[in-house]
Coordinates of C-alpha atoms in Angstrom, one line a residue:
Chain R
G1184 CA 5.7 3.3 13.3
D1185 CA 2.4 4.9 12.6
S1186 CA 0.2 6.1 15.5
V1187 CA -3.0 8.0 16.1
T1188 CA -3.8 9.9 19.3
Q1189 CA -7.3 11.1 20.1
M1190 CA -8.8 12.8 23.1
E1191 CA -10.1 10.5 25.7
G1192 CA -13.7 10.6 26.7
P1193 CA -16.3 10.4 27.7
V1194 CA -17.5 13.6 26.2
T1195 CA -20.9 14.6 27.5
L1196 CA -22.9 17.2 25.7
S1197 CA -26.4 18.6 25.5
E1198 CA -28.4 18.3 22.4
E1199 CA -27.6 21.0 19.8
A1200 CA -24.2 21.7 21.4
F1201 CA -21.0 21.9 19.3
L1202 CA -18.8 18.8 19.2
T1203 CA -15.1 18.7 18.6
I1204 CA -12.9 15.6 18.9
N1205 CA -9.2 16.1 18.5
C1206 CA -7.1 13.7 16.6
T1207 CA -3.4 13.9 15.8
Y1208 CA -1.3 11.4 13.9
T1209 CA 2.3 10.2 13.3
A1210 CA 3.1 8.6 10.0
T1211 CA 6.2 8.2 7.8
G1212 CA 4.5 8.9 4.5
Y1213 CA 1.3 10.6 3.3
P1214 CA -1.5 8.7 4.9
S1215 CA -5.2 8.7 4.2
L1216 CA -7.2 9.7 7.3
F1217 CA -10.6 8.4 8.4
W1218 CA -13.2 8.8 11.1
Y1219 CA -15.2 5.8 12.0
V1220 CA -18.2 5.6 14.3
Q1221 CA -19.3 2.6 16.4
Y1222 CA -22.9 2.4 17.8
P1223 CA -23.5 0.1 20.7
G1224 CA -23.4 -3.6 19.7
E1225 CA -22.4 -2.9 16.2
G1226 CA -19.3 -2.9 14.0
L1227 CA -17.6 0.2 12.6
Q1228 CA -19.1 2.6 10.1
L1229 CA -17.0 4.9 8.0
L1230 CA -18.1 8.4 8.8
L1231 CA -15.8 10.4 6.6
K1232 CA -12.4 10.4 5.0
A1233 CA -9.7 12.6 3.5
T1234 CA -6.9 11.4 1.3
K1235 CA -4.6 14.3 1.0
A1236 CA -3.5 17.5 2.7
D1237 CA -6.2 20.3 3.0
D1238 CA -9.0 17.8 1.9
K1239 CA -12.2 18.2 3.9
G1240 CA -14.3 15.2 4.6
S1241 CA -17.9 15.6 5.5
N1242 CA -21.0 13.5 6.1
K1243 CA -24.2 13.8 8.2
G1244 CA -23.2 17.2 9.5
F1245 CA -19.7 16.0 10.6
E1246 CA -16.6 17.6 9.1
A1247 CA -12.8 17.1 9.4
T1248 CA -9.9 18.8 7.6
Y1249 CA -6.6 17.0 6.8
R1250 CA -4.0 19.4 8.3
K1251 CA -0.5 18.2 7.3
E1252 CA 1.3 21.1 9.0
T1253 CA -0.2 20.2 12.4
T1254 CA -0.7 16.4 11.6
S1255 CA -4.3 16.7 12.7
F1256 CA -7.7 15.6 11.6
H1257 CA -10.1 17.0 14.2
L1258 CA -13.8 16.0 13.9
E1259 CA -16.5 18.7 14.3
K1260 CA -20.3 18.9 14.3
G1261 CA -22.2 22.1 14.8
S1262 CA -25.3 20.8 16.5
V1263 CA -25.3 17.2 17.9
Q1264 CA -28.4 15.0 18.4
V1265 CA -29.1 12.3 20.9
S1266 CA -28.6 9.8 18.0
D1267 CA -25.0 10.9 17.7
S1268 CA -24.2 9.1 20.9
A1269 CA -21.5 6.6 20.0
V1270 CA -17.8 5.9 20.1
Y1271 CA -15.8 7.7 17.4
F1272 CA -12.4 6.4 16.1
C1273 CA -9.8 8.3 14.2
A1274 CA -7.7 6.2 11.9
L1275 CA -5.0 6.3 9.2
S1276 CA -3.8 4.0 6.4
E1277 CA -0.7 4.3 4.3
G1278 CA -0.7 3.2 0.7
A1279 CA 2.4 1.0 1.1
A1280 CA 0.6 -0.8 4.0
G1281 CA -2.3 -1.7 1.9
N1282 CA -5.6 -1.6 3.8
K1283 CA -4.1 -1.8 7.3
L1284 CA -5.8 0.8 9.5
T1285 CA -4.1 2.2 12.6
F1286 CA -6.7 3.4 15.0
G1287 CA -6.8 5.9 17.9
G1288 CA -8.2 4.8 21.2
G1289 CA -11.7 6.0 20.5
T1290 CA -13.8 8.7 22.1
R1291 CA -17.1 8.0 23.6
V1292 CA -19.7 10.7 23.1
L1293 CA -22.9 10.9 25.1
V1294 CA -25.5 13.5 24.0
K1295 CA -28.2 14.2 26.5
P1296 CA -31.7 15.6 25.6
Chain Q
K1181 CA -26.2 -5.3 -1.8
A1182 CA -25.6 -7.4 1.3
G1183 CA -23.0 -6.1 3.8
V1184 CA -20.1 -7.9 5.4
T1185 CA -21.4 -10.9 7.4
Q1186 CA -19.6 -12.6 10.2
T1187 CA -20.4 -15.9 11.8
P1188 CA -20.9 -16.8 14.5
R1189 CA -21.9 -13.5 16.3
Y1190 CA -21.2 -14.9 19.7
L1191 CA -18.9 -17.6 20.9
I1192 CA -17.9 -19.0 24.3
K1193 CA -14.8 -21.2 24.6
T1194 CA -12.5 -22.4 27.3
R1195 CA -8.8 -21.9 27.7
G1196 CA -6.7 -24.3 25.5
Q1197 CA -9.4 -24.8 22.9
Q1198 CA -9.3 -23.4 19.4
V1199 CA -11.8 -21.4 17.4
T1200 CA -12.5 -20.5 13.8
L1201 CA -14.3 -17.4 12.8
S1202 CA -15.8 -16.7 9.4
C1203 CA -16.2 -13.6 7.3
S1204 CA -18.0 -13.2 4.0
P1205 CA -17.1 -9.9 2.3
I1206 CA -19.4 -7.7 0.2
S1207 CA -20.0 -9.2 -3.2
G1208 CA -17.2 -8.2 -5.6
H1209 CA -14.8 -7.3 -2.8
R1210 CA -11.5 -9.2 -2.9
S1211 CA -9.7 -7.8 0.1
V1212 CA -10.5 -8.9 3.7
S1213 CA -8.9 -7.6 6.9
W1214 CA -9.3 -8.7 10.5
Y1215 CA -9.1 -6.6 13.6
Q1216 CA -9.2 -7.4 17.3
Q1217 CA -11.0 -5.0 19.6
T1218 CA -10.5 -5.1 23.4
P1219 CA -11.1 -2.5 26.1
G1220 CA -7.5 -2.4 27.1
Q1221 CA -5.7 -2.5 23.7
G1222 CA -8.4 -0.9 21.5
L1223 CA -8.5 -1.8 17.8
Q1224 CA -5.5 -3.8 16.5
F1225 CA -4.8 -5.0 13.0
L1226 CA -4.5 -8.8 12.7
F1227 CA -4.0 -9.5 9.0
E1228 CA -5.1 -8.7 5.5
Y1229 CA -5.8 -11.1 2.6
F1230 CA -6.2 -10.3 -1.0
S1231 CA -6.6 -12.9 -3.8
E1232 CA -6.0 -15.8 -1.3
T1233 CA -2.7 -14.3 -0.2
Q1234 CA -1.8 -12.7 3.1
R1235 CA -0.5 -9.2 2.3
N1236 CA 0.0 -7.8 5.7
K1237 CA 0.2 -9.1 9.2
G1238 CA 0.0 -7.4 12.6
N1239 CA 1.9 -8.0 15.7
F1240 CA 0.1 -11.1 17.0
P1241 CA 1.5 -14.5 18.1
G1242 CA 1.5 -17.4 15.7
R1243 CA -1.6 -18.8 17.4
F1244 CA -3.5 -16.4 15.3
S1245 CA -3.8 -17.4 11.7
G1246 CA -6.1 -16.9 8.7
R1247 CA -6.8 -17.8 5.2
Q1248 CA -8.9 -16.7 2.3
F1249 CA -10.8 -18.8 -0.2
S1250 CA -11.2 -18.4 -3.9
N1251 CA -14.6 -16.8 -3.4
S1252 CA -13.0 -14.2 -1.1
R1253 CA -14.5 -15.5 2.0
S1254 CA -12.1 -15.5 4.9
E1255 CA -11.6 -17.4 8.1
M1256 CA -9.4 -16.7 11.1
N1257 CA -8.3 -19.3 13.6
V1258 CA -7.0 -18.9 17.1
S1259 CA -5.4 -22.0 18.7
T1260 CA -4.7 -22.7 22.3
L1261 CA -7.0 -20.0 23.5
E1262 CA -6.0 -17.7 26.4
L1263 CA -8.2 -15.6 28.6
G1264 CA -6.7 -12.5 27.0
D1265 CA -8.1 -13.5 23.6
S1266 CA -11.6 -12.5 24.7
A1267 CA -12.5 -9.7 22.3
L1268 CA -14.6 -8.5 19.5
Y1269 CA -13.2 -9.7 16.3
L1270 CA -14.0 -7.5 13.3
C1271 CA -13.7 -8.2 9.7
A1272 CA -13.5 -5.5 7.0
S1273 CA -13.8 -5.9 3.2
S1274 CA -12.8 -3.6 0.4
Q1275 CA -12.5 -3.9 -3.4
G1276 CA -8.7 -4.3 -3.2
P1277 CA -5.5 -3.0 -1.5
G1278 CA -5.4 0.7 -1.1
A1279 CA -9.1 1.0 -1.9
N1280 CA -9.4 3.7 0.8
E1281 CA -12.8 2.5 1.9
Q1282 CA -13.4 -0.5 4.0
F1283 CA -16.7 -1.9 5.2
F1284 CA -16.9 -3.6 8.6
G1285 CA -19.0 -6.5 9.7
P1286 CA -20.8 -6.6 13.0
G1287 CA -18.1 -8.6 14.6
T1288 CA -17.8 -11.9 16.5
R1289 CA -17.8 -11.6 20.3
L1290 CA -15.4 -14.3 21.6
T1291 CA -15.4 -15.0 25.3
V1292 CA -12.7 -17.3 26.7
L1293 CA -13.4 -18.8 30.1

């Protein structure tokens, strides 16, 4: 079945540092890929998405490129802020499975001033 | 436009009881999915409803059930609660199956004592 693997945290960074969170997936078809963010005490917010190979999703300074050859969708941000402290989830969905999302385990990111 | 609302936000029950959680999707959205989030198992898909029909179901015991009403509002029910059912239950809405963008509510925090 489908699965998503992402690097375990916590990841601790200083403000303005570069952030990378690795994500790889296993899927039988051609999934859509997502990054969601969860702030303390809140639900999930969609951060960015990519629906086909070589697509780049971007939002709020975050970027991720759908790499079919390496089955990866790594999240990057060039200069993090304290407000980026949150848990980040990589996820996929396959068209045949409707809206079912398969999530990675989440990566907690802590940005220190 | 109002977001996804879930009620109640917090709930405390004892083992053996049953519980019903409610989700109101974004206006115009017809698809509702439910997820369970726990520290040990992460985010797991429970089920998806569209036009009052269950389209997809995750790997949960029959104690977990759901339904969707004609106004797209959804409820999930857990019977004979167990300690392991303590979790954050998240609801997500989208325009329809394969919409590729789902919006999550803040969740219902269920504690089973």
